[in-house]
Amino acid sequence: MSSDNLSAVLYAKNDLRLENRPIPEPGPNEVLLRMAQVGICGSDVSYLTKGFIGDFVVKAPMVLGHEAAGVVAKCGANVKHLKPGDRVAIEPGIPCRMCDFCKGGKYNLCPDVFFCATPPDHGNLCRYYKHAADFCYKLPDHVSLEEGAILEPLSVGVHACRRAGVTLGSKVLICGAGPIGLVNLLTAKAMGATSVCITDIAENRLQVAKEMGADHTLLVSTGDAEALAKEIKELLGDMPDITIECSGAEPSIRLGIFATKSGGMMVLVGLGPPEVKIPIVNAAVREVDIRGIFRYANCYPLALDMIASGKVNVKPLITHRFKLEESAKAFETARTGAGGAIKVMISCE
Amino acid sequence: MDNEYPTLHGVGDMRMGKHPIPEIGPNDVLLKMSKVGICGSDLSLVYKGRLGDFNVPYPMGLCHEASGVVMQCGQKVMHLKIGDRVAVEPGGPCRICTFCKSGKYNNCPEACFHAGPSPTPGCLARYFKHTADLCFKLPDNVSQEEGAIIEPLAVGVHACRRAKVTLGSSVLICGAGPVGLVCLLSAKAMGATNILVTDIRENRLQTAKKMGAHSTLLVRNEMPEDLAKKVTKTMGCQPEITLECSGADDSIRMGIFATKSSGIAMLVGIGNPEVKLPIVNAAVREVDVMGVFRYINCYPIAIDMIAKGLIDVKPLITHRFKFEDYRKAFELFKSGEDGAIKCMISCD
């Protein structure tokens, strides 16, 4: 094995360096992975450009990357379900397994979770990385490593659609046609939603959404939320039972509330300003529930199944590719969205 | 027989008037009204001319918390007879829309609520016509006054059901007014074992304590995040469920901060239509923010709980008025003086 573990390390805001780090040794329940593909997420860009997200502050050098897939290089003594050479998707969050949340099946809410590239935990945008084996999912031969890396954002879509109660016949409004809006679109349709309307402020994003299966699209400015809600009702033939808000923008959250049918559900996936002015009485007296999501729990197997079975095609999401050595350029593309960038993929091989 | 009832003509402008007795249809009953309670929403309608986004279409009838005695039955009415004492579930769902057909008749857009264009009376009247299936016979050991409390109690039952209060639940109740208190009674009956009630007034907290709150917390001028920490300290844990019963901006914010991750913040109280909320805090901790509207299929259980002695609502009734003194009842309730919780007006 080479001793080259080139890693993309964030030292401080706007200070990204490529450097060699030691190759880790896997514990009895872990595997050592030769990293293959790592996608860039909006949160990675936030850490790079701002140095923090909410209370998570970059205080020490941190390896970036959490949307990843790799190849098993070495297995810990207790690992049975994987062997060297297996190609796997990596679920980046490892919970404590013992607290009430973990024991209750909501490990995404574990307060002691280890999570790749959330300070102070190191990510996997590097050549070699070790991880708990039960959070590595073997990819069938026909699923690529790039698709393996997309399982992470796709799992966000699965968790959101599950918590939203999307099912056969659902009418769904998705606000925002960025990568998160698009994975929610793919998932909602796969779960049986018969009518999906997607909104965005950029026409080109709506084109992509249309190609990826949106039944209706609506270009929104920061206009009249109540008027836009009426337009959505007209497009869908009824008010949507479910709104999945993927932008985090205040006008969009407001639109989501006005648009959703009484007794329905609005799931907040996008994160924007910490405090938002909301027409709360309108939501409350019409029993429109507002539900947030945090990452995902027990979603990777379904996300993998959706791709492996051909139910969803995530390949159109990957628009730009870079090598690990070109990480700075990759992040710049992700930050600006230049060239219609949706998902920027970095190859670590 | 002549009907007599007050109608609202403008802000604070209530006028008593004589009107004909309504004709009933085959599925209706005519009730001689007994007792009527005043709700916080009635105060908003009378003294502000609106409730949330709803603007009062003057002239309008008053009140919706009521009990009465059956005087006449429509031909198709089987389950009631003349002389039966009943609790009135207000509202007129259309029965045809998808909401009504899927058991969510409280969300029916057509459901009027005692108040429509004049001359329809509210429940505060000598006589009132209503669809018979929304009139629930009271057992002998449940009084007419308790019958009039079924409506707010049903609000508490629906809120606790939607919030999934169950055996062992830890519950924060913000606000110890009548709504907070019926939520307290319901939560306790449903098995909650750790209930904290907050309020800005000490005397209300005393009442909450007597009615079964495990602990109480007086709210002063703290920042919502600091108050949320005090809640955790007092309860020994973060509440899984918060029932926000005041509608006050800061209380809603505090309720969100206080609720345990993966819990529910239920907004029962109605205040400002638009409120700035710490939405990311709620979202990333998967604290669901939910509302309630009235109740669905809650009257039978509410009546049963009183009949079986599982809930005692009598301490809620603090003041009583004659029909002609209805204005005094509104004024006292509005002032909140003298420890007024539920002001009951006699219509007979």
XYZ file of C-alpha atoms in Angstrom:
697
model
C 0.000 0.000 0.000
C 1.359 3.444 -0.879
C 2.006 5.878 1.968
C 0.279 8.632 0.047
C -2.764 9.771 1.990
C -3.267 13.086 0.281
C -6.156 14.860 2.092
C -8.096 18.102 1.557
C -7.779 19.862 4.921
C -9.624 23.000 5.972
C -7.421 25.013 8.310
C -9.668 28.041 8.659
C -12.166 30.026 6.630
C -10.947 30.101 2.981
C -7.778 28.239 3.896
C -7.964 24.832 2.203
C -4.727 22.850 1.946
C -3.804 19.556 0.341
C -1.478 17.603 2.588
C -0.410 14.098 3.439
C -1.806 12.559 6.602
C -1.091 9.220 8.299
C -2.983 6.197 7.014
C -5.308 5.087 9.841
C -5.459 1.524 11.224
C -8.993 0.060 11.384
C -10.325 -1.206 14.728
C -11.989 -4.652 15.127
C -15.365 -3.388 13.844
C -14.001 -1.046 11.229
C -12.768 -1.156 7.660
C -9.988 0.795 5.981
C -11.182 2.282 2.715
C -9.312 3.412 -0.365
C -11.439 6.459 -1.157
C -12.900 6.689 -4.658
C -15.547 9.377 -5.161
C -16.577 12.270 -2.909
C -19.348 14.747 -3.728
C -19.427 18.327 -2.486
C -22.382 19.505 -0.386
C -23.573 23.046 0.322
C -22.527 22.510 3.943
C -18.932 21.783 2.875
C -18.938 25.049 0.957
C -20.297 26.868 4.032
C -17.470 25.592 6.233
C -14.964 26.616 3.586
C -16.324 30.112 3.022
C -17.590 30.966 6.524
C -15.745 28.625 8.855
C -18.880 27.626 10.710
C -22.504 26.469 10.478
C -24.599 27.436 13.479
C -22.767 26.269 16.592
C -20.320 24.069 14.685
C -17.133 26.093 14.316
C -13.905 25.048 12.605
C -11.375 25.477 15.415
C -8.714 22.998 14.278
C -7.683 21.609 10.875
C -10.398 19.330 9.513
C -10.525 17.017 6.497
C -13.553 17.871 4.331
C -15.982 15.533 2.562
C -18.912 13.362 3.680
C -20.759 12.258 0.531
C -18.513 9.376 -0.356
C -17.816 5.915 -1.692
C -14.643 3.830 -1.648
C -13.123 0.357 -1.892
C -12.409 -1.824 1.145
C -8.637 -2.138 1.646
C -8.513 -3.878 5.025
C -11.100 -5.328 7.450
C -11.066 -5.303 11.248
C -11.115 -8.716 13.001
C -14.894 -8.759 13.666
C -16.009 -7.615 10.227
C -17.976 -10.375 8.478
C -20.118 -8.763 5.802
C -17.311 -7.066 3.855
C -13.966 -8.149 2.352
C -11.080 -6.311 0.705
C -12.018 -5.251 -2.817
C -15.691 -4.642 -2.010
C -16.950 -1.318 -3.330
C -19.023 0.491 -0.703
C -21.073 3.619 -0.064
C -20.161 5.283 3.240
C -22.853 6.579 5.608
C -20.926 9.394 7.310
C -22.596 9.577 10.718
C -21.655 7.086 13.416
C -23.858 7.379 16.518
C -23.020 6.302 20.083
C -25.460 3.352 19.824
C -26.287 3.547 23.557
C -28.320 6.682 24.255
C -32.138 6.829 24.240
C -32.200 8.239 20.724
C -29.966 5.472 19.399
C -31.894 2.773 21.204
C -35.141 4.307 19.912
C -34.031 4.068 16.281
C -33.475 7.793 15.846
C -29.699 7.656 15.676
C -29.611 10.776 13.517
C -30.453 12.738 16.665
C -27.711 11.193 18.822
C -25.990 14.062 20.641
C -22.634 12.238 20.567
C -22.605 11.322 16.899
C -19.353 11.291 14.922
C -20.044 12.945 11.583
C -17.583 13.330 8.706
C -16.555 16.935 8.101
C -18.656 18.420 10.895
C -16.117 20.024 13.234
C -14.206 18.593 14.943
C -14.662 15.279 13.067
C -12.550 14.562 9.967
C -14.194 13.817 6.656
C -13.147 11.476 3.859
C -11.933 13.707 1.028
C -8.594 11.889 1.042
C -6.978 8.680 -0.242
C -7.381 6.464 2.867
C -10.061 6.597 5.524
C -11.350 4.225 8.226
C -15.002 3.830 9.216
C -17.402 1.627 11.199
C -18.067 -1.366 8.949
C -21.813 -1.480 9.592
C -22.115 1.992 8.106
C -20.498 0.858 4.852
C -22.895 -0.583 2.274
C -21.686 -2.906 -0.437
C -22.560 -1.735 -3.946
C -23.834 -4.236 -6.513
C -21.621 -4.547 -9.623
C -23.877 -2.396 -11.767
C -23.939 0.555 -9.333
C -20.977 2.884 -9.844
C -18.857 4.482 -7.116
C -20.148 7.884 -8.218
C -23.694 6.651 -7.628
C -22.476 5.278 -4.280
C -21.375 8.779 -3.299
C -24.791 10.154 -4.287
C -26.464 7.852 -1.752
C -25.771 10.461 0.912
C -27.882 13.295 -0.526
C -30.374 10.748 -1.835
C -30.801 9.495 1.765
C -31.695 13.033 2.780
C -34.486 12.793 0.214
C -35.593 9.405 1.527
C -35.697 10.623 5.133
C -37.575 13.780 4.147
C -40.144 11.959 2.030
C -40.666 9.350 4.747
C -41.199 11.962 7.438
C -43.494 13.813 5.065
C -45.571 10.670 4.549
C -45.211 10.683 0.747
C -47.085 7.738 -0.672
C -49.005 6.479 -3.684
C -51.174 9.306 -4.975
C -49.541 12.107 -3.013
C -49.611 15.598 -4.467
C -46.313 17.205 -3.560
C -44.912 20.702 -3.771
C -41.105 20.890 -3.718
C -39.629 24.332 -3.140
C -36.188 24.700 -4.656
C -34.644 22.754 -7.545
C -31.079 22.529 -6.342
C -29.527 19.116 -5.610
C -31.692 18.629 -2.522
C -34.901 19.574 -4.311
C -33.949 17.169 -7.087
C -33.249 14.178 -4.820
C -36.589 14.835 -3.144
C -38.240 14.947 -6.571
C -36.718 11.594 -7.541
C -37.652 10.031 -4.209
C -41.192 11.425 -4.121
C -41.910 10.052 -7.581
C -40.364 6.708 -6.680
C -42.612 6.578 -3.591
C -45.685 6.995 -5.771
C -46.400 10.725 -5.794
C -48.560 11.226 -8.852
C -48.272 14.981 -9.110
C -45.145 16.905 -8.223
C -44.757 20.647 -8.696
C -41.328 22.156 -8.176
C -40.460 25.829 -7.744
C -37.225 27.761 -8.138
C -35.972 31.251 -8.851
C -33.802 30.048 -11.762
C -35.340 28.866 -15.041
C -32.435 26.562 -15.963
C -32.903 24.610 -12.724
C -36.570 24.158 -13.543
C -35.582 22.730 -16.938
C -33.444 20.120 -15.229
C -36.275 19.342 -12.832
C -38.651 18.866 -15.745
C -36.210 16.455 -17.376
C -35.912 14.565 -14.093
C -39.641 14.003 -13.851
C -41.339 17.045 -12.339
C -44.959 17.187 -13.530
C -45.144 20.952 -13.128
C -42.653 23.739 -12.576
C -43.187 27.295 -11.370
C -40.718 30.147 -11.587
C -41.028 32.217 -8.401
C -39.696 35.660 -7.634
C -39.924 37.041 -4.078
C -43.500 37.842 -4.905
C -46.848 37.407 -3.257
C -46.816 34.095 -1.395
C -50.597 33.818 -1.277
C -50.948 34.493 -5.025
C -48.236 31.942 -5.810
C -50.017 29.425 -3.589
C -53.123 29.883 -5.738
C -51.092 29.311 -8.917
C -49.749 26.087 -7.465
C -53.278 24.943 -6.648
C -54.241 25.581 -10.252
C -51.254 23.665 -11.633
C -51.793 20.627 -9.415
C -55.596 20.698 -9.607
C -55.744 20.851 -5.797
C -53.629 22.115 -2.921
C -50.662 19.798 -2.292
C -50.968 17.496 0.753
C -47.241 17.720 1.254
C -44.683 20.456 0.772
C -40.982 19.696 0.960
C -39.135 22.957 1.410
C -35.589 22.645 0.122
C -34.326 26.226 -0.102
C -34.404 27.510 3.502
C -35.462 30.908 2.190
C -38.094 32.774 4.205
C -40.379 33.675 1.265
C -40.304 30.042 0.189
C -41.191 28.712 3.657
C -44.100 31.177 3.759
C -45.239 30.034 0.313
C -45.084 26.444 1.487
C -47.401 27.162 4.419
C -49.999 29.045 2.383
C -49.897 26.445 -0.377
C -50.290 23.282 1.699
C -53.715 21.739 2.089
C -55.360 21.769 5.524
C -54.371 18.711 7.534
C -51.236 18.408 5.415
C -47.534 18.422 6.122
C -44.670 20.747 5.407
C -41.206 19.279 5.788
C -38.311 21.691 6.135
C -35.149 20.295 4.559
C -33.423 23.494 3.524
C -31.700 25.438 6.249
C -31.470 29.192 5.983
C -31.650 31.986 8.520
C -32.039 30.630 12.057
C -35.125 32.768 12.658
C -37.892 33.141 10.140
C -41.179 35.072 10.252
C -43.945 32.550 9.634
C -47.728 32.814 9.175
C -48.075 30.463 12.115
C -51.760 30.933 12.826
C -52.594 30.035 9.214
C -50.583 26.827 9.646
C -51.922 26.058 13.125
C -55.644 26.550 12.545
C -55.480 24.562 9.321
C -53.499 21.793 11.060
C -50.641 22.069 8.588
C -47.796 20.433 10.488
C -44.291 21.796 10.210
C -41.670 19.123 10.518
C -37.942 19.419 10.169
C -35.439 16.794 9.277
C -31.901 16.199 10.385
C -29.787 14.053 8.104
C -31.290 10.508 7.928
C -31.600 7.232 9.817
C -31.910 3.761 8.287
C -32.226 5.263 4.791
C -29.082 4.079 2.972
C -30.398 0.583 2.231
C -33.541 1.993 0.595
C -31.596 4.661 -1.293
C -29.254 1.970 -2.631
C -32.189 -0.205 -3.566
C -33.810 2.656 -5.466
C -30.696 3.047 -7.604
C -29.874 -0.655 -7.953
C -33.416 -1.487 -9.058
C -33.458 1.290 -11.624
C -36.306 3.088 -9.900
C -34.293 6.296 -9.844
C -31.567 7.601 -12.107
C -29.206 9.911 -10.235
C -26.567 10.158 -12.997
C -27.922 13.501 -14.371
C -27.146 15.087 -10.980
C -23.402 14.706 -11.489
C -22.386 17.583 -13.719
C -18.749 18.355 -12.924
C -15.771 16.151 -12.114
C -12.387 16.991 -10.616
C -9.397 15.174 -9.190
C -8.484 15.401 -5.484
C -5.505 17.626 -6.428
C -7.981 20.071 -8.013
C -10.140 20.349 -4.877
C -9.871 24.151 -4.723
C -11.273 24.450 -8.238
C -13.966 21.891 -7.427
C -15.126 23.895 -4.404
C -15.122 27.109 -6.396
C -17.404 25.515 -8.990
C -19.708 24.221 -6.271
C -19.751 27.619 -4.588
C -20.631 29.633 -7.679
C -22.797 27.033 -9.405
C -20.944 27.992 -12.597
C -21.796 26.087 -15.739
C -25.094 24.868 -14.330
C -23.298 22.853 -11.670
C -25.530 20.550 -9.647
C -23.325 17.926 -8.002
C -19.573 18.357 -8.223
C -17.732 15.029 -7.796
C -14.103 14.665 -6.726
C -12.174 11.541 -7.592
C -9.664 10.476 -4.946
C -8.180 7.546 -6.836
C -92.405 31.471 22.381
C -89.994 34.169 21.291
C -86.304 33.778 20.844
C -84.012 36.365 22.381
C -80.281 36.737 21.857
C -77.505 39.319 21.636
C -75.752 40.093 18.362
C -72.465 41.839 17.724
C -72.698 44.950 15.540
C -69.252 46.455 15.868
C -66.242 46.418 18.142
C -67.595 46.024 21.679
C -71.114 46.708 20.421
C -73.363 43.880 21.631
C -77.132 44.367 21.467
C -79.892 42.127 22.797
C -82.783 41.533 20.429
C -85.963 39.520 19.981
C -86.149 37.135 17.043
C -88.388 34.317 15.842
C -87.755 30.744 17.007
C -85.935 28.883 14.225
C -87.667 26.154 12.182
C -85.950 22.797 12.441
C -85.204 20.288 9.682
C -85.613 16.489 9.821
C -82.128 15.959 11.272
C -82.182 18.863 13.693
C -83.248 19.445 17.280
C -84.496 22.642 18.866
C -82.819 23.288 22.191
C -83.836 25.452 25.113
C -80.415 26.702 26.086
C -79.186 26.169 29.662
C -75.618 27.289 30.248
C -73.131 29.110 28.026
C -69.445 29.750 28.716
C -67.279 32.493 27.224
C -64.085 31.650 25.356
C -60.956 33.731 24.800
C -61.764 33.655 21.104
C -65.124 35.307 21.867
C -63.212 38.163 23.501
C -61.115 38.614 20.380
C -64.192 38.599 18.140
C -66.056 41.098 20.345
C -63.305 43.492 21.331
C -60.949 43.264 18.337
C -63.396 42.481 15.572
C -61.278 39.570 14.374
C -59.666 36.266 15.280
C -56.415 35.470 13.520
C -57.202 35.997 9.821
C -60.982 35.905 10.318
C -62.713 39.311 10.325
C -66.123 39.498 11.982
C -68.951 39.732 9.412
C -71.307 41.976 11.417
C -73.888 41.364 12.675
C -72.919 38.087 14.291
C -74.140 35.827 17.117
C -72.100 35.091 20.233
C -70.610 32.107 22.035
C -70.170 28.436 21.258
C -69.617 26.642 24.575
C -73.064 25.452 25.568
C -75.562 22.967 26.930
C -79.323 22.831 26.515
C -82.497 20.758 26.768
C -84.215 19.189 23.762
C -87.577 20.866 23.022
C -88.309 19.470 19.562
C -86.870 16.675 17.428
C -86.764 16.498 13.639
C -88.528 13.438 12.140
C -85.314 11.515 11.491
C -83.815 12.057 14.930
C -83.624 8.713 16.775
C -81.036 9.073 19.506
C -82.595 12.037 21.355
C -86.016 12.800 22.771
C -87.755 15.820 24.259
C -86.376 16.593 27.708
C -82.909 15.146 27.109
C -80.081 17.320 28.443
C -77.302 17.713 25.904
C -73.860 19.204 25.336
C -73.654 21.091 22.049
C -70.747 20.475 19.681
C -70.766 23.696 17.635
C -69.987 23.775 13.948
C -71.766 22.723 10.791
C -69.489 20.486 8.694
C -70.706 19.965 5.150
C -70.407 16.092 5.275
C -69.652 15.969 1.531
C -66.109 17.236 1.100
C -63.029 15.012 1.291
C -62.192 16.372 4.733
C -65.595 15.412 6.112
C -65.484 12.015 4.439
C -62.017 11.216 5.773
C -62.791 11.947 9.395
C -61.304 15.428 9.501
C -64.531 17.369 9.680
C -62.832 20.049 11.773
C -60.912 21.092 8.645
C -64.036 21.382 6.515
C -63.889 24.792 4.842
C -67.680 25.122 4.996
C -67.962 24.509 8.740
C -69.526 27.552 10.175
C -69.213 27.952 13.858
C -72.332 29.355 15.428
C -71.602 32.610 13.744
C -72.845 33.212 10.255
C -74.730 36.075 8.734
C -77.504 37.442 10.900
C -80.029 36.466 12.040
C -78.454 33.092 12.942
C -77.881 33.196 16.717
C -74.789 32.005 18.489
C -75.309 29.610 21.374
C -75.886 32.554 23.699
C -79.632 32.554 23.101
C -82.853 31.328 24.686
C -83.400 28.840 21.874
C -80.950 27.300 19.455
C -81.388 24.947 16.514
C -78.639 22.406 15.815
C -77.983 19.230 13.897
C -78.923 16.376 16.225
C -75.832 14.239 15.672
C -73.719 17.021 17.182
C -75.822 17.142 20.347
C -74.598 14.679 22.954
C -76.850 13.434 25.718
C -75.489 14.048 29.211
C -75.608 11.239 31.772
C -77.602 11.997 34.926
C -74.498 12.713 36.991
C -73.174 15.385 34.603
C -74.646 18.845 35.197
C -75.641 21.444 32.589
C -72.691 23.581 33.665
C -70.320 20.682 33.107
C -72.107 20.163 29.790
C -71.081 23.663 28.742
C -67.454 22.915 29.663
C -67.326 19.946 27.281
C -66.422 22.259 24.398
C -63.185 23.645 25.872
C -62.414 20.226 27.347
C -62.726 18.745 23.839
C -60.082 21.248 22.699
C -57.783 19.834 25.387
C -58.558 16.238 24.384
C -57.908 16.924 20.682
C -54.668 18.779 21.410
C -53.378 15.990 23.634
C -54.377 13.314 21.118
C -52.701 15.094 18.198
C -49.627 15.656 20.352
C -49.661 11.937 21.223
C -49.734 12.443 25.002
C -49.716 9.004 26.552
C -48.748 7.029 29.644
C -45.435 8.338 30.929
C -45.332 11.476 28.775
C -43.435 14.526 29.967
C -45.467 17.600 29.056
C -44.831 21.335 29.220
C -48.007 23.448 29.238
C -47.466 27.149 28.542
C -50.259 29.248 29.966
C -52.604 28.410 32.834
C -55.738 30.036 31.517
C -58.803 27.906 30.741
C -57.163 26.288 27.704
C -53.976 25.447 29.595
C -56.079 23.994 32.396
C -58.211 21.744 30.148
C -54.976 20.570 28.505
C -53.628 19.841 31.976
C -56.727 17.840 32.906
C -56.628 15.905 29.624
C -52.888 15.238 29.760
C -53.156 13.956 33.318
C -56.092 11.717 32.421
C -54.120 10.366 29.450
C -51.294 9.278 31.734
C -48.696 12.044 31.569
C -46.495 11.651 34.623
C -44.441 14.839 34.516
C -46.402 18.024 33.772
C -44.989 21.518 34.197
C -47.278 24.537 33.782
C -45.969 28.054 33.183
C -47.774 31.372 33.448
C -47.057 35.027 34.070
C -49.465 35.064 37.009
C -48.892 33.340 40.355
C -52.590 32.862 41.201
C -53.126 30.937 37.969
C -50.227 28.663 38.840
C -51.844 27.987 42.229
C -54.963 26.802 40.411
C -52.870 24.661 38.082
C -51.166 23.053 41.069
C -54.537 22.276 42.673
C -55.736 20.796 39.388
C -52.851 18.362 39.217
C -49.764 19.985 37.701
C -46.658 18.214 39.033
C -44.733 21.480 38.976
C -45.239 25.119 38.024
C -42.934 27.908 36.888
C -43.621 31.643 37.109
C -42.493 33.456 33.973
C -40.815 36.790 34.486
C -38.872 38.628 31.814
C -36.357 35.962 30.895
C -35.110 35.340 27.365
C -36.953 32.352 25.887
C -33.746 30.261 25.727
C -33.023 30.891 29.416
C -36.580 30.070 30.395
C -36.337 26.849 28.380
C -33.300 25.877 30.463
C -35.257 26.589 33.664
C -38.024 24.322 32.391
C -35.567 21.454 31.917
C -34.117 22.049 35.376
C -37.552 22.093 37.028
C -38.871 19.041 35.172
C -35.644 17.059 35.472
C -35.709 16.534 31.697
C -36.740 18.215 28.476
C -40.452 17.737 27.786
C -41.302 15.389 24.902
C -44.411 17.432 24.275
C -45.162 21.116 24.655
C -48.757 22.363 24.593
C -48.529 26.101 23.992
C -51.772 27.591 25.242
C -51.092 31.327 25.426
C -50.454 32.272 21.785
C -47.812 34.730 22.989
C -44.795 35.074 20.659
C -42.160 34.570 23.351
C -43.999 31.628 24.832
C -44.128 29.871 21.441
C -40.416 30.494 20.980
C -39.690 29.200 24.470
C -41.810 26.126 23.826
C -39.741 25.277 20.750
C -36.414 25.732 22.551
C -37.646 23.677 25.504
C -38.996 20.653 23.635
C -36.857 17.533 23.444
C -35.480 16.529 20.034
C -37.944 14.384 18.064
C -40.750 15.839 20.199
C -43.829 17.875 19.399
C -44.575 21.552 19.994
C -48.358 21.843 19.757
C -49.737 25.334 19.272
C -53.162 25.497 20.888
C -53.258 29.197 21.719
C -53.850 31.638 18.880
C -52.063 35.001 18.963
C -50.370 37.094 16.316
C -50.929 35.718 12.837
C -47.223 36.034 12.023
C -44.524 35.115 14.498
C -40.753 35.013 14.160
C -39.759 31.457 15.071
C -36.419 29.709 15.683
C -37.240 27.377 12.835
C -33.790 25.905 12.246
C -33.567 24.905 15.929
C -36.902 23.108 15.577
C -36.064 21.591 12.186
C -32.619 20.154 12.885
C -33.818 18.692 16.176
C -36.871 17.222 14.453
C -39.229 19.018 16.832
C -42.512 19.052 14.944
C -44.472 22.278 15.126
C -48.164 21.456 14.917
C -51.447 23.242 15.383
C -54.950 22.191 16.306
C -58.292 23.361 15.129
C -61.206 22.689 17.440
C -61.736 18.911 17.821
C -62.867 15.771 16.008
C -64.939 13.063 17.641
C -63.843 14.207 21.125
C -67.184 14.946 22.806
C -68.047 11.351 23.759
C -64.715 10.820 25.488
C -64.830 14.207 27.197
C -68.327 13.501 28.568
C -67.296 10.012 29.647
C -64.252 11.274 31.533
C -66.438 13.626 33.546
C -69.176 11.044 34.092
C -66.650 8.469 35.388
C -64.942 10.983 37.675
C -61.626 10.824 35.785
C -61.708 14.567 35.264
C -63.137 17.267 37.523
C -63.937 20.448 35.628
C -65.978 22.130 38.384
C -63.043 24.256 39.669
C -62.914 25.913 36.238
C -66.306 27.570 36.736
C -65.594 30.614 38.841
C -68.334 33.122 38.046
C -72.001 32.906 37.148
C -74.275 35.453 35.466
C -77.900 35.844 34.470
C -78.786 36.007 30.774
C -79.532 39.728 30.862
C -76.177 40.412 32.571
C -74.181 38.869 29.712
C -72.222 42.104 29.144
C -70.922 41.980 32.725
C -69.776 38.419 32.096
C -67.797 39.506 29.035
C -66.286 42.429 30.885
C -65.227 40.383 33.873
C -63.706 37.685 31.703
C -61.889 40.311 29.669
C -60.447 41.929 32.791
C -59.302 38.616 34.187
C -59.939 40.078 37.638
C -61.073 38.163 40.687
C -59.426 34.967 39.468
C -61.961 34.559 36.662
C -61.402 31.362 34.695
C -64.726 30.339 33.148
C -67.658 32.726 33.323
C -70.933 30.864 32.903
C -74.138 32.559 31.672
C -77.546 31.057 32.431
C -79.959 31.157 29.514
C -82.973 29.749 31.334
